[in-house]
mmCIF file of C-alpha atoms in Angstrom:
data_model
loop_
_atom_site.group_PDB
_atom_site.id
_atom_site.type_symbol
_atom_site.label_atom_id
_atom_site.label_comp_id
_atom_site.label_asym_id
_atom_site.label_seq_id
_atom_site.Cartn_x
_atom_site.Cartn_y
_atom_site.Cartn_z
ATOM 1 C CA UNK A 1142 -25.364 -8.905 7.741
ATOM 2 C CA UNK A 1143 -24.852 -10.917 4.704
ATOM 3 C CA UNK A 1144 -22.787 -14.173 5.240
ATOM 4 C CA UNK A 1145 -20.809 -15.409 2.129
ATOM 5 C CA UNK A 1146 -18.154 -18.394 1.149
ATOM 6 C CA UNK A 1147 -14.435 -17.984 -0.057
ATOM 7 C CA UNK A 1148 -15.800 -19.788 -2.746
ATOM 8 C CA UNK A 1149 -19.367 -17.612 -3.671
ATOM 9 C CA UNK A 1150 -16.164 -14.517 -3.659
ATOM 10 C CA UNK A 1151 -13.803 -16.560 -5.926
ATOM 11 C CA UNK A 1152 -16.946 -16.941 -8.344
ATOM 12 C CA UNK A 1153 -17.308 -13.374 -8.515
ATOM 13 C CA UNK A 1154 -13.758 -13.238 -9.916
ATOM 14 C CA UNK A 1155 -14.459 -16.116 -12.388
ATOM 15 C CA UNK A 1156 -17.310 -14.138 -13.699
ATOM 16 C CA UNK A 1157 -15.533 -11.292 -13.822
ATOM 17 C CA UNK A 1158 -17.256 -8.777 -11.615
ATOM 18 C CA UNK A 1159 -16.132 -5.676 -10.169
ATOM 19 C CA UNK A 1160 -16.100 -5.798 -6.470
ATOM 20 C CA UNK A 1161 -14.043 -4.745 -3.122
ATOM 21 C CA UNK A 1162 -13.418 -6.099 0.253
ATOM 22 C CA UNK A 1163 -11.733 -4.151 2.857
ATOM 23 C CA UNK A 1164 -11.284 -4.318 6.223
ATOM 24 C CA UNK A 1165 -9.874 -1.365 8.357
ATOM 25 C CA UNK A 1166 -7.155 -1.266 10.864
ATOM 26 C CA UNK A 1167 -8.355 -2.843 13.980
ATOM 27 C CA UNK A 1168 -12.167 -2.980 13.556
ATOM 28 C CA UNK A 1169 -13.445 -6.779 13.094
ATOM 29 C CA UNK A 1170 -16.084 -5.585 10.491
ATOM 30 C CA UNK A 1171 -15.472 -6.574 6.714
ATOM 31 C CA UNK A 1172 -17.078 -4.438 4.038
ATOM 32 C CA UNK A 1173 -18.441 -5.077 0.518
ATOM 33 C CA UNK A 1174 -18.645 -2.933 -2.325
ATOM 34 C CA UNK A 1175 -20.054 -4.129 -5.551
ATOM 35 C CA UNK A 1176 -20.516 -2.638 -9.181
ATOM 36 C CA UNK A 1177 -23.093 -4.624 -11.278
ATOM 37 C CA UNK A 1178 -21.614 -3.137 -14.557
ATOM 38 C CA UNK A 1179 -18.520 -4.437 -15.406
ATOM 39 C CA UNK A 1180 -17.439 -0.991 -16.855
ATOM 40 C CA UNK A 1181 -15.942 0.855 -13.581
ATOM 41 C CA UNK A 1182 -15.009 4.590 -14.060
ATOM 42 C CA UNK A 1183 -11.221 4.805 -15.552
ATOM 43 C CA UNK A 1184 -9.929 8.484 -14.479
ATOM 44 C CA UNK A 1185 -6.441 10.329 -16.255
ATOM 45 C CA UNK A 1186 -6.084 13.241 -13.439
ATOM 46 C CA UNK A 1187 -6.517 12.713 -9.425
ATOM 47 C CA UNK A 1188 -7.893 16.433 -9.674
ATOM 48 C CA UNK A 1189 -11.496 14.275 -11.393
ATOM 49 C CA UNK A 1190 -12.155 12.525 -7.994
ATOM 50 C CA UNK A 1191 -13.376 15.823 -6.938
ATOM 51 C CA UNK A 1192 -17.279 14.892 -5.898
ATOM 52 C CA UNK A 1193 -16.644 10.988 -6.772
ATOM 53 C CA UNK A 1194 -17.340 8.205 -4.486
ATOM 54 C CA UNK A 1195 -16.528 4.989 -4.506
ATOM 55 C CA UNK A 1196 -13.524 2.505 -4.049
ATOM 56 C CA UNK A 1197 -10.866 3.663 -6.002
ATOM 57 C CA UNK A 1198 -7.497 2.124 -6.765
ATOM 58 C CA UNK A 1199 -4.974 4.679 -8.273
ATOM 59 C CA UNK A 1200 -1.167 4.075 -9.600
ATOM 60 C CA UNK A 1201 2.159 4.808 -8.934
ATOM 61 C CA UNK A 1202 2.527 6.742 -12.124
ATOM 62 C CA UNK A 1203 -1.241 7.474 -13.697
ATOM 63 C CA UNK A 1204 -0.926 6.397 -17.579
ATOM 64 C CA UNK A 1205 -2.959 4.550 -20.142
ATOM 65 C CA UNK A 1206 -1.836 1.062 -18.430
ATOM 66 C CA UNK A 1207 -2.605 1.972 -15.252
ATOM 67 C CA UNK A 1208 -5.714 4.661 -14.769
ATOM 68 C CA UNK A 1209 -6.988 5.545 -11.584
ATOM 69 C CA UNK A 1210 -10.164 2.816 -11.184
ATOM 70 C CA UNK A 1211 -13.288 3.861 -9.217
ATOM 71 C CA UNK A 1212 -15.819 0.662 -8.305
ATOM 72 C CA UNK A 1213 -18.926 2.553 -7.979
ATOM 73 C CA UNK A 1214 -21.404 1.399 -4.872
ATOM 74 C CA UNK A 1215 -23.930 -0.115 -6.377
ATOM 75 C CA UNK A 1216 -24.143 -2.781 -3.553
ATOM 76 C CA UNK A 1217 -22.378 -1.998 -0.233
ATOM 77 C CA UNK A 1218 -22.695 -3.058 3.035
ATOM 78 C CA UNK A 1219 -21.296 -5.185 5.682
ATOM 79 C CA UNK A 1220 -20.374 -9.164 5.375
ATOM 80 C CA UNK A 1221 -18.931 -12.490 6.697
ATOM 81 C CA UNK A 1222 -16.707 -14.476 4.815
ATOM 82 C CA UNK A 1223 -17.467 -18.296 6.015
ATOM 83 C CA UNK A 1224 -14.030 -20.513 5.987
ATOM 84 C CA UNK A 1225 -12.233 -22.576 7.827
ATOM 85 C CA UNK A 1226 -8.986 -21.269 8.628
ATOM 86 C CA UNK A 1227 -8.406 -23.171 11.381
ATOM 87 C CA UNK A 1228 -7.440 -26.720 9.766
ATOM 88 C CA UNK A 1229 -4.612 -24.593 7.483
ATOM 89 C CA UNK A 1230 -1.178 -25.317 8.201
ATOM 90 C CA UNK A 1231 1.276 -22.473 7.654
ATOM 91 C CA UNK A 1232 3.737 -23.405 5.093
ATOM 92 C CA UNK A 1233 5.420 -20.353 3.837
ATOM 93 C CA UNK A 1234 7.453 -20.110 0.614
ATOM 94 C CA UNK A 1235 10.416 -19.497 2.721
ATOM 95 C CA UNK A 1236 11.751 -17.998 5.699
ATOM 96 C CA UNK A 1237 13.506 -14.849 5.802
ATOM 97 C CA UNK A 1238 16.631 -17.266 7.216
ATOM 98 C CA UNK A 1239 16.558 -19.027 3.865
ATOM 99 C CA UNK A 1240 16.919 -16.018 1.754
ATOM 100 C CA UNK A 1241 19.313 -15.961 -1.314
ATOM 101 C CA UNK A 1242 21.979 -13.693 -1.158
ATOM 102 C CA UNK A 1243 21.959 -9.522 -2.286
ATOM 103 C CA UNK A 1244 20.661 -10.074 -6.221
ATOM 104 C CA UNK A 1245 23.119 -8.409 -8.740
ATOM 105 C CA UNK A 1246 20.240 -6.662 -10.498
ATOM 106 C CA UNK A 1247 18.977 -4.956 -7.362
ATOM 107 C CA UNK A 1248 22.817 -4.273 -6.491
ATOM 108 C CA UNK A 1249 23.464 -2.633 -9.412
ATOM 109 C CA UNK A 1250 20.295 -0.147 -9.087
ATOM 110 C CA UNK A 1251 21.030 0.417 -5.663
ATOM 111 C CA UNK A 1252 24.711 1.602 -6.194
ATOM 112 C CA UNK A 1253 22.588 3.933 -9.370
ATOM 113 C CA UNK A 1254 20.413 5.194 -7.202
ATOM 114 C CA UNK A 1255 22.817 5.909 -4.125
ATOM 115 C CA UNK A 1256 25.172 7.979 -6.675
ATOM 116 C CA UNK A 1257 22.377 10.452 -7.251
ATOM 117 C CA UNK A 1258 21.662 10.440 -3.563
ATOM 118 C CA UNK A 1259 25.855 11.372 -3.087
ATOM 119 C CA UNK A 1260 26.104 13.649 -5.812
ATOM 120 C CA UNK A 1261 23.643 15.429 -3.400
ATOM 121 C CA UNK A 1262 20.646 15.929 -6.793
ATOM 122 C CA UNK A 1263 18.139 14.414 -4.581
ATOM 123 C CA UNK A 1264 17.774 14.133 -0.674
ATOM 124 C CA UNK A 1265 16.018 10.623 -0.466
ATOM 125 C CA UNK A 1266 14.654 8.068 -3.676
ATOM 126 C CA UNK A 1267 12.956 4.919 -2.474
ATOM 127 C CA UNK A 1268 14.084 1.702 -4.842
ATOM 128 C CA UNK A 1269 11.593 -1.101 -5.111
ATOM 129 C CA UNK A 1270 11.209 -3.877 -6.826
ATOM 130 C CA UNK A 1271 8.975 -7.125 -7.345
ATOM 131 C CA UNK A 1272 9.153 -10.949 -7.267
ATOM 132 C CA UNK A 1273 6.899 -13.070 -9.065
ATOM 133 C CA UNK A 1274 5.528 -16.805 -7.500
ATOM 134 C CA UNK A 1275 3.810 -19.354 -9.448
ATOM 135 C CA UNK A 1276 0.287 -19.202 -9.056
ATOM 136 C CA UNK A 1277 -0.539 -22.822 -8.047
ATOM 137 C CA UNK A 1278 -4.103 -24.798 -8.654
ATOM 138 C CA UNK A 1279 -4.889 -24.274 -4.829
ATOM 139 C CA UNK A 1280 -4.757 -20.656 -4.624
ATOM 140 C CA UNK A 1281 -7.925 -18.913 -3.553
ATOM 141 C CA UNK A 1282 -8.300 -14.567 -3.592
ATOM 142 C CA UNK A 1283 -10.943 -15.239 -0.896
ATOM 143 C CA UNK A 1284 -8.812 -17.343 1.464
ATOM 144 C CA UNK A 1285 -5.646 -15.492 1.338
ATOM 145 C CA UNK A 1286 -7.834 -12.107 2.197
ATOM 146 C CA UNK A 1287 -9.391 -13.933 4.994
ATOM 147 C CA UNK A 1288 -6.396 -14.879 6.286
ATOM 148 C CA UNK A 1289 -4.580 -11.488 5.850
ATOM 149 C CA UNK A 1290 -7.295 -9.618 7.433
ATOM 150 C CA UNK A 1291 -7.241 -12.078 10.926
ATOM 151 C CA UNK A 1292 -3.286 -11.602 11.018
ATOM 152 C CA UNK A 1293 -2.717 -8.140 10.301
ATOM 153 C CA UNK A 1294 -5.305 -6.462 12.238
ATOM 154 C CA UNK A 1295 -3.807 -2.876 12.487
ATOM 155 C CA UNK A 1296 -3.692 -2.851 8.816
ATOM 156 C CA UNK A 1297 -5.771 -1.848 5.916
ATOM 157 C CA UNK A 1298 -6.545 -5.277 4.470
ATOM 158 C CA UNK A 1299 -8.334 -5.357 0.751
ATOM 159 C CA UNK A 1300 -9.275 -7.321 -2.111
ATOM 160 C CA UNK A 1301 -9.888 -5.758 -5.302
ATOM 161 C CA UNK A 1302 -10.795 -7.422 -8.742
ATOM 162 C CA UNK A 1303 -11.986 -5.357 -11.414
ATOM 163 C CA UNK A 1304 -11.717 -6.100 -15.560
ATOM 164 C CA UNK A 1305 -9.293 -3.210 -15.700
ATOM 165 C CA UNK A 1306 -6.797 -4.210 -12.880
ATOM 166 C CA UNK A 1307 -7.534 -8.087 -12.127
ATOM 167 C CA UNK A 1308 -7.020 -8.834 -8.818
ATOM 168 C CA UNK A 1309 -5.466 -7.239 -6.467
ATOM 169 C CA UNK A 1310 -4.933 -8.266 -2.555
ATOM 170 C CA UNK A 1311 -2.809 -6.105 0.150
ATOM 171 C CA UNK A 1312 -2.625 -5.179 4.016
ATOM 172 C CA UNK A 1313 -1.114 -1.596 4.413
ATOM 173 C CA UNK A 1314 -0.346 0.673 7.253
ATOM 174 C CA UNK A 1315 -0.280 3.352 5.816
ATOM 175 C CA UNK A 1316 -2.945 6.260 5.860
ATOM 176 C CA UNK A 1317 -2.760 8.814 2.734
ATOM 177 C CA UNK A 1318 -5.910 10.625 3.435
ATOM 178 C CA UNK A 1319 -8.641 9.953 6.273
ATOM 179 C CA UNK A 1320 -11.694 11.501 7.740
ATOM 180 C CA UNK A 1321 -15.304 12.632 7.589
ATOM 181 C CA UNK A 1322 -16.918 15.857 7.742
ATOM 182 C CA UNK A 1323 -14.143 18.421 9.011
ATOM 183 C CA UNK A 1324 -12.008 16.579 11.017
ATOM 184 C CA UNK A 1325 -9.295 14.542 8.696
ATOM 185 C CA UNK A 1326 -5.636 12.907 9.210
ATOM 186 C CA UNK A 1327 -2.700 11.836 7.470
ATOM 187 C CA UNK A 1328 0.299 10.161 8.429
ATOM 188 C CA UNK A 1329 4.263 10.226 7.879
ATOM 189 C CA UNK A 1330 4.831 6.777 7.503
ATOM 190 C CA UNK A 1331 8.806 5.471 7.354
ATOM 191 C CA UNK A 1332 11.150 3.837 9.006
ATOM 192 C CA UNK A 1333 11.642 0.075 9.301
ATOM 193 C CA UNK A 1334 12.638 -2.971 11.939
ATOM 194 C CA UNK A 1335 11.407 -6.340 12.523
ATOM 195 C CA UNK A 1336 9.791 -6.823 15.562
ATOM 196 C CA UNK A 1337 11.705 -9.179 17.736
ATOM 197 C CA UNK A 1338 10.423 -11.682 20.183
ATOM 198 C CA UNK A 1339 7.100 -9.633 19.869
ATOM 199 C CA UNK A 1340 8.222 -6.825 21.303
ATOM 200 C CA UNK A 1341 8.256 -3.053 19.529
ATOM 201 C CA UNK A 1342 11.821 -1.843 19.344
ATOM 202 C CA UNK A 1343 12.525 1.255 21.805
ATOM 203 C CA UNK A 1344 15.213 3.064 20.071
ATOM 204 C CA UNK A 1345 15.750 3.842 16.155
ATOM 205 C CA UNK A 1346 19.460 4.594 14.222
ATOM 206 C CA UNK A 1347 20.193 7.839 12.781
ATOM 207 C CA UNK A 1348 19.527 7.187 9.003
ATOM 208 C CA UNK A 1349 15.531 5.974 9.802
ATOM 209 C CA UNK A 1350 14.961 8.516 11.969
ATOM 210 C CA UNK A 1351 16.105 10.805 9.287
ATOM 211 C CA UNK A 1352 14.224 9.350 6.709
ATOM 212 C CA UNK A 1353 11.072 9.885 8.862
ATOM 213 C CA UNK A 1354 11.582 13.325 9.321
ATOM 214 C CA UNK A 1355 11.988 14.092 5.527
ATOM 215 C CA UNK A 1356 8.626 12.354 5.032
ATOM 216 C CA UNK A 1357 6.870 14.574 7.876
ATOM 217 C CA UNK A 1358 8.512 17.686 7.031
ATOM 218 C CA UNK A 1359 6.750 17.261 3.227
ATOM 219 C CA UNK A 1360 3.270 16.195 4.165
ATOM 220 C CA UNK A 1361 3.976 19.593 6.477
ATOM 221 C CA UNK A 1362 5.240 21.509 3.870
ATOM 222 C CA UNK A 1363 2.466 20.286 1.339
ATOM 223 C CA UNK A 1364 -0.321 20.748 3.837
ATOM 224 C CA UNK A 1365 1.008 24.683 4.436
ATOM 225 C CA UNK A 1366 1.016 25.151 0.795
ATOM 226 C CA UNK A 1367 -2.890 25.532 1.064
ATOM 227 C CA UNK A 1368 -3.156 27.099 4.131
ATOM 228 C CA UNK A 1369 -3.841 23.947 6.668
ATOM 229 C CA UNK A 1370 -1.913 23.898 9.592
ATOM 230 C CA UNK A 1371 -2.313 20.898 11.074
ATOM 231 C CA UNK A 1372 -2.205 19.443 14.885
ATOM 232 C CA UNK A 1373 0.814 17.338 14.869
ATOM 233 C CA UNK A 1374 2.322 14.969 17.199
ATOM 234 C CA UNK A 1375 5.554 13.431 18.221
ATOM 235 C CA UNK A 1376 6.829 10.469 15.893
ATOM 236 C CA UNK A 1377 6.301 7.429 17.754
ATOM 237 C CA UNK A 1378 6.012 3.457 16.732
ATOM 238 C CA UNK A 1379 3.857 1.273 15.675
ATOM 239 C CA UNK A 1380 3.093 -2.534 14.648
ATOM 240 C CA UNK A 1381 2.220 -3.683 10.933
ATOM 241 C CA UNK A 1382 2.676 -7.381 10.766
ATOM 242 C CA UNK A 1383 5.787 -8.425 12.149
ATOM 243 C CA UNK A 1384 7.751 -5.102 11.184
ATOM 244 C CA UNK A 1385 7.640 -1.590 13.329
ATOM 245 C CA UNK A 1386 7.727 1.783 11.530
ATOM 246 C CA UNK A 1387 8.291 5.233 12.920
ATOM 247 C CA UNK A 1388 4.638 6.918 12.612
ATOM 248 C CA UNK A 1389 4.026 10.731 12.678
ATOM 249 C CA UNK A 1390 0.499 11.883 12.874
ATOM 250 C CA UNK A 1391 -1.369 15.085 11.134
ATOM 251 C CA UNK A 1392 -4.679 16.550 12.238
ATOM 252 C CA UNK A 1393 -6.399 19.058 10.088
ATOM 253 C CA UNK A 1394 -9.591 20.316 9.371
ATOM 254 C CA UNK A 1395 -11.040 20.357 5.941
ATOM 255 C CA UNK A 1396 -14.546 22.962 5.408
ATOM 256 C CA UNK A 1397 -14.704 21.662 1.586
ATOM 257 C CA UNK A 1398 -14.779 18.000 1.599
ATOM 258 C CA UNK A 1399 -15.540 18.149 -2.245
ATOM 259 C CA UNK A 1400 -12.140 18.667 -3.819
ATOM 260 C CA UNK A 1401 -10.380 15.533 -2.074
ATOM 261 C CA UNK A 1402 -9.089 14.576 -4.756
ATOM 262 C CA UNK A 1403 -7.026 18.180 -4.542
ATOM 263 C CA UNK A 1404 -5.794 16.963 -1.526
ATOM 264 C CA UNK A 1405 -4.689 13.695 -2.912
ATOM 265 C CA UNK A 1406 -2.726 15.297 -6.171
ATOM 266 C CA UNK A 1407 -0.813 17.139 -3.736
ATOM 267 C CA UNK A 1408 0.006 14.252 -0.893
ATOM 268 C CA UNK A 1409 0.611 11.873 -3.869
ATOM 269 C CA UNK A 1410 3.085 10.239 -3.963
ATOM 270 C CA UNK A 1411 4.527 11.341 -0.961
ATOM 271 C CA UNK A 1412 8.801 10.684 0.320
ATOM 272 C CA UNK A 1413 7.768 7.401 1.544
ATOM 273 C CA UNK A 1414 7.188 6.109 -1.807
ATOM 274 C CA UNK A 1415 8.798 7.847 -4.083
ATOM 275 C CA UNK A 1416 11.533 10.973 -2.730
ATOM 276 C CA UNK A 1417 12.726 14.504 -2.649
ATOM 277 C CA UNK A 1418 12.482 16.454 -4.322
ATOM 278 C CA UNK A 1419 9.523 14.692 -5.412
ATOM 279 C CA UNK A 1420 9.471 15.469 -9.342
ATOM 280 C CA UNK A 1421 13.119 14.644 -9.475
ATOM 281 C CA UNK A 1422 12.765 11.718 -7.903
ATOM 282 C CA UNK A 1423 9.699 10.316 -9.777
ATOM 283 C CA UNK A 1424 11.384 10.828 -12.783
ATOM 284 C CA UNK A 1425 14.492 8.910 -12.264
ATOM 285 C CA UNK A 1426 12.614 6.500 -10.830
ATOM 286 C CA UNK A 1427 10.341 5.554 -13.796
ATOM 287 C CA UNK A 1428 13.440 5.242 -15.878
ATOM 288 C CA UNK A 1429 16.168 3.552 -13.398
ATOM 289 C CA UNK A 1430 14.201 0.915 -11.203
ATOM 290 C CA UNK A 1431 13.866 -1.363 -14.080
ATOM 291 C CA UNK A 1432 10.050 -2.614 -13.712
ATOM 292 C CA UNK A 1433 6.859 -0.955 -13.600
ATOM 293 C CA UNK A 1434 5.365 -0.579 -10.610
ATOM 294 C CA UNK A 1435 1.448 -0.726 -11.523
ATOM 295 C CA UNK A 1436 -0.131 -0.294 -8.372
ATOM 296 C CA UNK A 1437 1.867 -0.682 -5.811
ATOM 297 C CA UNK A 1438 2.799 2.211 -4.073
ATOM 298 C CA UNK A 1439 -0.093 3.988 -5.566
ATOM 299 C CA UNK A 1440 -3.712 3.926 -2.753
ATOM 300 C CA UNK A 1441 -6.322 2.280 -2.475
ATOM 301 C CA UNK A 1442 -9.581 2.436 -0.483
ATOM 302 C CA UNK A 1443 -13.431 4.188 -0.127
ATOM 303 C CA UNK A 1444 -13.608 8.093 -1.270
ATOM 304 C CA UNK A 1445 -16.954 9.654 0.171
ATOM 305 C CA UNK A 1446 -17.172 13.012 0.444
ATOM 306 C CA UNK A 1447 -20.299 13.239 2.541
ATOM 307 C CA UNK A 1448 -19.245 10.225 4.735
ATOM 308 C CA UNK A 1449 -16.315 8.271 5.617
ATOM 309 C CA UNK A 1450 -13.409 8.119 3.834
ATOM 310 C CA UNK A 1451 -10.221 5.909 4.041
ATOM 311 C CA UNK A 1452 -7.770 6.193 1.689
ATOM 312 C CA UNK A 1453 -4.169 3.804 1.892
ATOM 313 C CA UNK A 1454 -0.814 4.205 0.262
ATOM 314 C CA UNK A 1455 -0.616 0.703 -1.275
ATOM 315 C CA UNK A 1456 1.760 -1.365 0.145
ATOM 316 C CA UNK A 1457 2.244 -4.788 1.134
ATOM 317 C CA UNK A 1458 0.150 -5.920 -1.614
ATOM 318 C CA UNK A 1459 0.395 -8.839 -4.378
ATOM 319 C CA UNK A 1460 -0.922 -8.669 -7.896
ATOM 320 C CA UNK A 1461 -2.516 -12.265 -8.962
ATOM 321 C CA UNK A 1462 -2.610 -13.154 -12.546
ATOM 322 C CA UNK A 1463 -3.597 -16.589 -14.564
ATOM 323 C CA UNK A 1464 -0.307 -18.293 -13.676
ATOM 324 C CA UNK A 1465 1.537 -16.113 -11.177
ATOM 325 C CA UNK A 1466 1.631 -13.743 -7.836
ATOM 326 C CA UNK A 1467 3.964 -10.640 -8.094
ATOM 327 C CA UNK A 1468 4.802 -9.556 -4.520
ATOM 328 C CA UNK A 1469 6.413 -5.881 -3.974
ATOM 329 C CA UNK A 1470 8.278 -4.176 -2.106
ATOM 330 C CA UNK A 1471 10.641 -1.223 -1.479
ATOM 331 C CA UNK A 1472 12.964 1.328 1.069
ATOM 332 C CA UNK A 1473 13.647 4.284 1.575
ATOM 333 C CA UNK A 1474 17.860 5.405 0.553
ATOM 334 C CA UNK A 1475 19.600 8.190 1.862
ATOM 335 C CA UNK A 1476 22.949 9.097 1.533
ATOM 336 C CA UNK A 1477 24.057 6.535 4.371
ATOM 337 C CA UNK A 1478 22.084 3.375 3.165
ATOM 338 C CA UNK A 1479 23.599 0.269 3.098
ATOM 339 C CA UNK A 1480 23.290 -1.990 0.455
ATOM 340 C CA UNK A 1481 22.591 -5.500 2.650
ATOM 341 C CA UNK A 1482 20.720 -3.316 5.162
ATOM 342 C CA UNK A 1483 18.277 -2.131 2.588
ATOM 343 C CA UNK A 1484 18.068 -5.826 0.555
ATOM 344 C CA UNK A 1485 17.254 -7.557 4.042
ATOM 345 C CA UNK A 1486 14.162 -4.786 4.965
ATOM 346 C CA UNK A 1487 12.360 -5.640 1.311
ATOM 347 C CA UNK A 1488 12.808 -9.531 1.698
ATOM 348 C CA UNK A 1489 11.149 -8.401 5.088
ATOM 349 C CA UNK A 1490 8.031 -6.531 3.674
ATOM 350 C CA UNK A 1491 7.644 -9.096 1.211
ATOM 351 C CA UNK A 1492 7.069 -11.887 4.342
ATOM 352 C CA UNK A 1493 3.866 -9.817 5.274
ATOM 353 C CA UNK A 1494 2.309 -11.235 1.482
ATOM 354 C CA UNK A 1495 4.332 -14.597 1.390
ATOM 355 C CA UNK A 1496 3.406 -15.852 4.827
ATOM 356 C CA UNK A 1497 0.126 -15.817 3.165
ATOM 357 C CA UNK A 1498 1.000 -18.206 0.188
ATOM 358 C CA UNK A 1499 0.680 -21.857 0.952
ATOM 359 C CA UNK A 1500 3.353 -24.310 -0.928
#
C-alpha cells in the first residue's frame, strides 16, 4: 500500500490533476483513483455510462456547466494519507446554538414552494440552498478529507478535483446504486433528527415518516417499471454524523450489468432530492430555489460494470474555490412542513461540512 502526505495530495490539486479519494461506509481502507491526462470524459446523457468505468461525478440538472465527469483509472489502488490529526483543535465556525435567525430569502421560497405543495400540484419538493465561507490561507483538501473520513465512518467520504469541477469534498449516506455481479441495492433515504446524547431516536412524527414512504414507494415504483422486483425491508434508522434518517432498503438482481447507467437515468434524481411527481418538481425547482445547485444532490462514486460499484447521492458535500467554501444543504416539504422546523434541519446538515472547517 502506497503511503502519501496531505501535502503530496494538495500538490496534486496545485498542479491540477485529475484524481479521487473515497472511502466507503465503515471500511478503514482509503482508495485512489488517478487520471494522468488532464482531459477526463465530459458526458450530456446518464444513458452514455452504459459500459464506462471509472469515478464519475454527475449533477443535479446535467447541462453545459455541469456535465457528468468520469476520472478514468489510470492509477488505482489502495493508500494512506500520513497527518497528524491528533494535535488539531476543533474550532468550528459556529454552533448550531449560535445560529442566526430563519433568513428572509429562504422564508420567502419556502412559503413558494409550500403553496404548490397546498394547491395539491405536487406531493413533496425538497428546497435547498447554499452558504458560502471564506476560504482562509490554512485550508488544506487533504486534511479536511482526512478528517471527514475518521468522523463519519458510516458514510461515503470523497475528494474529487478535476479541471472541469475543481474540488469537490463530501461524506454522504446515501446509496443511489450498489453492487457487483447480480446482486445490487438501493436505498430510500429521508427523514431527519439530530441524534441526542448519542443515542438514535426510537420514534419518528407523522410528516417524516411520510416523507420516507413517498421516497420508497418511487424507487419501488421505478424499479417495477423494468420488471425488478426487489427484496425489501422494513424502514428502520440509521446514524450519518450526528443526524439519524429513516432508511429503507432494496435488493434486486441485475443479469445485465452493462446498461447501469439505465438504471441510474431512471433512479435519478430520486424524492429525496428533488420530489413528486418528479418532472414537475425538477422543473419548478430549477426556476424557484434561486441558486444553482452544481453538484450537490447529483452522485458521486466508482462505476464498474465487471466489479464493484458504489454509487452516492451527493450530499453533505462542500465545493472549494480560490477564495471560498460553499456548503449545501436541503429538506424534504410536504404539505405539513414547518417553516423553523425545516430552517433548523439544513443549519443541521450543514454542521456535518462545517465541523470540518477550522477558524
Amino acid at each position: 500500500m502506497e503511503s502519501v502526505s496531505c501535502e503530496e495530495i494538495n500538490r496534486l490539486i496545485e498542479e491540477n490533476q485529475c484524481f479521487a479519494l473515497y472511502r466507503l461506509p465503515d471500511d478503514p481502507s482509503i482508495h485512489y483513483i488517478i487520471q494522468h491526462s488532464k482531459e477526463v470524459e465530459l458526458i450530456d446523457h446518464l444513458d452514455d455510462l452504459n459500459g464506462k468505468e471509472g469515478f464519475v461525478i454527475a449533477p443535479f440538472q446535467i447541462n453545459d456547466q455541469h456535465p457528468i465527469v468520469l476520472v478514468h483509472p489510470e492509477r488505482h489502488g489502495l493508500v494512506n494519507v500520513t497527518t497528524d490529526l491528533g494535535s488539531e483543535k476543533n474550532h468550528d465556525c459556529d454552533s448550531i446554538d449560535e445560529q442566526k435567525a430563519v433568513s428572509t430569502t429562504y422564508a420567502q421560497r419556502f412559503e413558494r414552494f409550500k403553496l404548490c405543495l397546498k394547491n395539491k400540484e405536487l406531493k413533496k419538493i425538497v428546497l435547498s440552498r447554499s452558504i458560502s465561507l471564506p476560504r482562509t490561507e490554512h485550508f488544506s483538501p487533504a486534511l479536511t478529507f482526512c478528517k471527514a473520513e475518521r468522523r463519519y465512518v458510516h458514510s461515503f467520504v470523497y475528494l474529487l478535483h478535476t479541471p472541469q469541477t475543481g474540488i469537490w469534498i463530501g461524506g454522504t449516506p446515501e446509496i443511489l446504486l450498489s453492487g457487483k455481479g447480480n446482486e445490487w441495492k438501493t436505498v430510500a433515504l429521508a427523514g431527519t433528527q439530530p441524534i441526542v446524547k448519542g443515542q438514535l431516536p426510537d420514534s419518528w412524527d407523522e410528516k417524516n415518516r411520510k416523507e420516507q414512504q413517498v421516497v420508497a414507494n418511487y424507487i419501488l415504483d421505478q424499479l417495477r417499471s423494468i420488471q425488478i422486483e426487489p427484496q425489501v425491508n422494513s424502514p428502520h434508522t440509521i446514524q450519518a454524523g450526528e443526524l439519524a434518517h429513516l432508511r429503507t432498503d432494496f435488493q434486486f438482481h441485475l443479469g445485465d450489468t452493462s446498461r447501469l447507467g439505465s438504471i441510474l437515468s431512471l433512479l435519478h434524481p430520486t424524492p429525496a432530492v428533488c420530489g413528486l411527481p418528479k418532472d414537475d418538481a425538477f422543473h419548478f425547482i430549477l426556476q424557484n430555489e434561486g441558486y444553482t445547485r452544481g453538484y450537490y444532490s447529483g452522485f458521486v462514486g466508482t462505476i464498474r460494470p465487471e466489479e464493484q460499484s458504489d454509487i452516492y447521492v451527493n450530499l453533505r458535500c462542500m465545493q472549494a474555490s480560490k477564495n471560498t467554501l460553499t456548503l449545501f444543504a436541503g429538506g424534504g416539504l410536504l404539505e405539513a412542513s414547518i417553516l423553523e422546523d425545516e430552517w433548523m434541519e439544513t443549519e443541521e446538515k450543514l454542521q456535518t461540512m462545517r465541523r470540518l472547517l477550522h477558524y
